[in-house]
Amino acid sequence: MRPPLYIHIPYCLQKCGYCDFFSKPSGAVPAEYVKAVSRQIEHLAKAFCVEEWKSVYIGGGTPSLLSAEDLRFLCKTIKAAAPLAANCEWTIEMNPGTISRELLEAADACGITRLSVGIQCKNQKVLDAIGRRASVSQIEEAARLIKNFWPHEWSADLIAGLPFQTKEDIARDIDFIERNGANHISFYSLTLEEGTPLKGAIDAGKIPYDEEDAEELWLDGRDLLEKRGFLQYEVSNFAKPGFESKHNAAYWAQESYLGAGAGAAGTIYGNPTGFRYTNVLDAAEYIKFWNENKKTKGFTDQNARGWDTKRLCKPTTQASNQKASLSKTPGRPHGLKNTSATAKSFTR
């Protein structure tokens, strides 16, 4: 088996006002969590006879809260569990407010080949309205650090339809990202999620919002991206030719993938059947399971623990890649790019 691997780091300095995603406020990623994730990665590689990782994606949450030391430990575990494919794309998500030269140099030394940076918008009034922690000055400093100390590809996230956002904001942001060397942009349309502070403020009339205007902003941004040479290859993803995300493409192609970390999911397509698992949405339970259970036999997903992985553990040359009758579209693990028609963005 040669699957993509997704790793979820569910820790954030603070939750953004629009986010209903699984994340836990913290100033750092606990070392115990990194150890637990490493144990699950080792387990998955053995349970599914992973011959090599086709791609790796470290998402969140805010993976850039990892210390350089813990990032090196995690990367070492990934490569020890199974080798990387010759053309392996390895992405880590970073928040502009937590990017540092040390972390960029550690990521490069580990073999990470791609950054995904959550910019969202470069207008301070907009950022304040949505409770976004990273400021405009931090975004500009992050771009400077990337330009000077990151020798590989990087992608940026933008959101259309934010309160107080204008067409000029989006045009300026796209120009800023392109001038700083990004060759991929994930361009999302704001989704107002029940129970989030932003939706509550809009419903209470404290923040102005017009759904039709928001949709128009996304359409205008899409047209501008394509004029600038960022071609749309998924609902919310645009890239210069040749810089499309291989990891994202695997989900669209309904390829089997594995997920590690609290809240992460994996889907195995096979013949005659397949299955999907999701790890518990509780970091403390996840840590306890993987670090204290000396006879780990399965997943933190209670429904998956009884599945016999041995019958699925076959060399890639013999295994069928027929699609399981689970769903017509692959399940999206927590933290990955949303490809729905009304794509949302995530906290980084």
XYZ file of C-alpha atoms in Angstrom:
348
model
C 0.000 0.000 0.000
C 1.298 3.464 -0.924
C -1.146 5.869 0.752
C -1.151 9.594 1.462
C -0.789 10.303 5.197
C -2.657 13.063 7.017
C -1.568 14.170 10.510
C -3.782 16.413 12.632
C -2.345 18.876 15.148
C -5.473 20.186 16.935
C -3.888 23.012 18.936
C -4.367 26.760 18.296
C -3.419 29.884 20.230
C -7.076 30.864 19.960
C -10.076 29.872 17.900
C -11.083 32.225 15.096
C -14.608 33.611 15.193
C -15.747 31.678 12.095
C -14.278 28.307 13.068
C -16.345 25.342 14.239
C -13.461 22.977 13.685
C -11.979 20.532 16.179
C -9.185 22.462 17.897
C -7.958 23.080 21.421
C -6.586 26.416 22.728
C -2.938 26.067 23.710
C 0.285 28.010 23.515
C 2.201 24.961 22.329
C 1.772 21.384 21.160
C 2.324 19.022 24.135
C 5.234 16.619 23.701
C 2.900 13.850 24.879
C 0.667 14.507 21.878
C 3.589 14.289 19.441
C 4.564 10.967 21.026
C 0.998 9.646 20.726
C 0.737 10.644 17.061
C 4.088 8.982 16.390
C 2.843 5.752 17.951
C -0.250 5.748 15.779
C 1.790 6.395 12.637
C 3.995 3.420 13.478
C 0.894 1.305 14.078
C -0.767 2.335 10.817
C 2.359 1.626 8.777
C 2.520 -1.911 10.157
C -1.218 -2.617 10.146
C -1.610 -1.654 6.488
C 1.791 -2.809 5.230
C 2.684 0.673 4.030
C 5.447 0.365 1.458
C 5.925 4.110 1.128
C 4.099 7.379 1.789
C 2.747 8.858 -1.425
C 2.321 12.269 0.233
C 2.271 13.675 3.761
C 0.133 16.555 5.045
C 0.502 17.991 8.560
C -2.611 20.043 9.226
C -4.574 21.556 12.046
C -5.207 23.458 14.127
C -1.841 25.192 14.023
C 1.058 22.829 13.256
C 3.456 25.776 13.391
C 2.992 25.658 17.188
C 5.225 22.585 17.097
C 8.693 23.249 18.442
C 11.550 22.651 16.000
C 12.626 19.711 18.178
C 9.179 18.082 18.156
C 8.817 18.665 14.402
C 12.126 16.873 13.832
C 10.980 13.993 16.064
C 7.679 13.669 14.222
C 9.325 13.766 10.804
C 11.881 11.159 11.859
C 9.042 8.876 12.957
C 7.219 9.286 9.635
C 10.311 8.350 7.625
C 11.183 5.462 9.945
C 7.667 4.009 9.702
C 7.835 3.869 5.888
C 10.017 5.501 3.238
C 8.832 8.517 1.270
C 7.930 8.051 -2.391
C 10.481 9.445 -4.824
C 8.224 12.386 -5.688
C 6.564 12.692 -2.259
C 4.850 16.020 -1.623
C 5.154 16.917 2.063
C 3.085 19.846 3.318
C 2.832 21.550 6.683
C 0.272 24.222 7.539
C 1.540 27.387 9.204
C -0.090 30.435 10.766
C 1.605 33.756 9.923
C 1.792 34.627 13.616
C 3.817 31.535 14.505
C 6.231 31.296 11.564
C 9.884 31.662 12.507
C 13.204 31.262 10.746
C 14.062 28.366 13.088
C 10.878 26.488 12.224
C 11.282 27.060 8.476
C 14.861 25.794 8.582
C 13.807 22.766 10.642
C 11.015 21.961 8.171
C 13.444 22.201 5.260
C 15.996 19.975 7.012
C 13.273 17.400 7.757
C 12.405 17.049 4.075
C 9.147 19.020 4.062
C 8.637 20.412 0.566
C 5.598 22.693 0.825
C 3.979 25.221 3.162
C 0.291 26.073 3.393
C -0.084 29.476 5.051
C -3.397 30.767 6.402
C -3.460 34.433 5.359
C -7.270 34.751 4.869
C -7.226 38.559 4.326
C -4.714 41.404 4.671
C -7.104 44.028 6.001
C -6.848 44.629 9.757
C -10.488 45.701 10.135
C -11.583 42.428 8.546
C -9.181 40.367 10.674
C -10.451 42.030 13.850
C -14.083 41.392 12.876
C -13.506 37.646 12.464
C -11.351 37.269 15.576
C -8.265 36.357 13.608
C -5.140 36.454 15.778
C -2.527 36.996 13.044
C -2.225 40.698 12.214
C -1.379 42.391 8.918
C 2.132 43.115 10.183
C 2.591 39.446 11.108
C 1.395 38.394 7.649
C 3.935 40.716 6.046
C 6.725 39.445 8.309
C 5.776 35.832 7.560
C 6.003 36.530 3.829
C 9.439 38.072 4.335
C 10.652 35.035 6.285
C 9.316 32.639 3.661
C 10.943 34.608 0.852
C 14.311 34.656 2.618
C 14.449 31.290 4.375
C 12.129 28.881 2.558
C 13.562 27.345 -0.657
C 10.503 25.330 -1.677
C 6.877 25.779 -2.722
C 4.249 27.490 -0.660
C 0.499 27.962 -0.836
C -1.731 30.601 0.745
C -5.313 30.483 2.013
C -7.739 33.333 1.335
C -11.403 33.677 2.321
C -13.995 35.600 0.328
C -17.159 37.066 1.836
C -15.710 38.242 5.141
C -17.355 41.192 6.927
C -16.074 44.575 5.665
C -14.088 42.893 2.870
C -14.058 44.500 -0.594
C -13.187 43.467 -4.113
C -10.113 45.671 -3.822
C -8.993 43.732 -0.729
C -9.082 40.465 -2.639
C -7.229 41.900 -5.630
C -4.546 43.345 -3.341
C -4.193 40.072 -1.415
C -3.785 37.986 -4.565
C -1.143 40.418 -5.804
C 0.682 40.287 -2.448
C 0.718 36.477 -2.442
C 1.912 36.188 -6.012
C 4.642 38.822 -5.544
C 5.957 36.817 -2.598
C 6.374 33.655 -4.626
C 3.327 31.483 -3.885
C 2.249 29.282 -6.783
C -0.928 27.890 -5.203
C -3.914 29.607 -3.575
C -6.790 27.944 -1.727
C -9.656 30.395 -2.132
C -12.616 29.691 0.128
C -16.064 31.189 0.526
C -16.989 31.984 4.117
C -19.421 29.539 5.674
C -21.305 30.843 8.718
C -21.385 27.901 11.122
C -23.971 27.548 13.877
C -22.598 28.235 17.323
C -19.611 30.294 16.191
C -19.016 33.807 17.583
C -19.034 35.311 14.087
C -22.444 33.898 13.179
C -23.782 35.009 16.550
C -22.553 38.561 16.003
C -23.989 38.697 12.478
C -27.348 37.259 13.579
C -27.475 39.869 16.365
C -26.864 42.662 13.867
C -23.525 43.605 15.437
C -21.562 42.914 12.247
C -22.931 43.635 8.732
C -23.098 40.754 6.274
C -24.769 40.177 2.905
C -24.752 36.668 1.476
C -25.209 37.769 -2.145
C -22.339 40.239 -1.868
C -20.190 37.497 -0.362
C -20.905 35.181 -3.280
C -20.050 37.924 -5.747
C -16.725 38.516 -4.027
C -15.788 34.856 -4.457
C -16.753 34.879 -8.143
C -14.787 38.081 -8.739
C -11.793 36.584 -6.958
C -12.007 33.383 -8.978
C -11.970 35.350 -12.224
C -9.029 37.432 -11.072
C -7.042 34.359 -10.022
C -7.459 32.777 -13.433
C -6.433 36.023 -15.152
C -3.266 35.946 -13.031
C -2.505 32.389 -14.167
C -3.826 30.537 -11.100
C -6.004 27.907 -12.762
C -8.907 26.326 -10.893
C -8.357 22.574 -10.552
C -10.737 21.940 -7.641
C -13.691 23.871 -6.283
C -11.560 25.985 -3.939
C -8.021 25.386 -5.172
C -6.099 27.350 -7.794
C -2.536 26.825 -8.969
C 0.004 27.826 -11.542
C 0.360 24.929 -14.043
C 2.353 22.097 -12.495
C 1.881 23.253 -8.895
C -1.422 21.552 -8.078
C -1.440 19.803 -4.695
C -0.817 16.076 -5.117
C -2.229 15.382 -1.667
C -5.509 17.173 -2.411
C -5.758 15.363 -5.749
C -5.635 11.983 -4.004
C -8.927 12.693 -2.234
C -10.603 13.673 -5.485
C -9.330 10.475 -7.098
C -10.779 8.430 -4.199
C -7.457 6.910 -3.275
C -7.074 5.176 0.086
C -5.435 7.367 2.716
C -4.470 7.101 6.366
C -4.948 9.651 9.134
C -3.173 10.034 12.475
C -3.932 12.380 15.338
C -7.000 13.299 17.362
C -9.892 13.930 14.982
C -8.042 12.620 11.935
C -9.784 10.173 9.627
C -8.706 7.547 7.141
C -10.521 5.759 4.345
C -9.562 2.419 2.874
C -11.015 1.502 -0.502
C -10.792 -2.190 -1.337
C -12.359 -5.270 -2.815
C -15.034 -6.263 -1.936
C -15.536 -3.679 0.803
C -13.706 -0.860 2.487
C -14.075 1.222 5.597
C -13.503 4.639 7.121
C -12.233 5.372 10.611
C -12.150 8.589 12.620
C -10.031 9.128 15.713
C -11.640 10.535 18.845
C -12.326 14.289 18.976
C -10.574 14.538 22.314
C -6.837 15.165 22.529
C -6.566 13.963 26.139
C -8.302 10.659 25.358
C -6.179 10.237 22.256
C -2.949 10.773 24.208
C -4.038 8.357 26.914
C -4.966 5.639 24.426
C -1.739 5.684 22.431
C 0.736 6.443 25.226
C -0.690 4.341 28.035
C -2.134 1.355 26.184
C 0.895 -0.922 25.984
C -1.017 -3.492 23.931
C -2.442 -1.198 21.292
C -4.464 -3.248 18.833
C -6.360 -0.748 16.772
C -7.805 2.695 16.432
C -9.155 5.205 18.879
C -12.358 4.960 16.864
C -14.394 2.437 18.866
C -16.129 1.165 15.725
C -12.836 0.425 14.002
C -11.067 -1.500 16.735
C -12.519 -4.845 15.760
C -11.662 -4.662 12.078
C -9.142 -7.145 10.824
C -6.428 -5.132 9.119
C -4.475 -8.251 8.200
C -6.876 -9.083 5.401
C -6.313 -5.607 3.968
C -2.541 -5.790 4.334
C -1.460 -6.861 0.872
C 1.388 -5.755 -1.377
C 0.331 -2.920 -3.674
C 1.001 -5.062 -6.738
C -1.696 -7.504 -5.630
C -4.178 -5.222 -3.937
C -7.231 -4.038 -5.814
C -7.958 -0.325 -5.842
C -11.644 -0.769 -6.543
C -13.796 1.752 -4.777
C -15.716 0.688 -1.723
C -19.445 1.153 -1.568
C -19.050 3.688 1.232
C -19.544 6.935 -0.604
C -19.196 8.490 -4.015
C -16.780 11.043 -2.600
C -13.881 10.481 -0.235
C -14.331 11.517 3.361
C -12.266 14.553 4.270
C -10.084 14.079 7.340
C -10.121 16.845 9.895
C -7.881 19.686 8.861
C -7.793 19.077 5.139
C -8.912 21.385 2.429
C -12.692 21.583 2.120
C -13.823 20.935 -1.436
C -17.556 21.454 -1.018
C -19.431 23.982 -3.112
C -19.472 26.377 -0.179
C -15.953 25.688 0.972
C -14.960 26.822 4.424
C -11.568 27.797 5.721
C -9.809 26.545 8.783
C -7.815 27.924 11.659
C -4.055 27.924 11.279
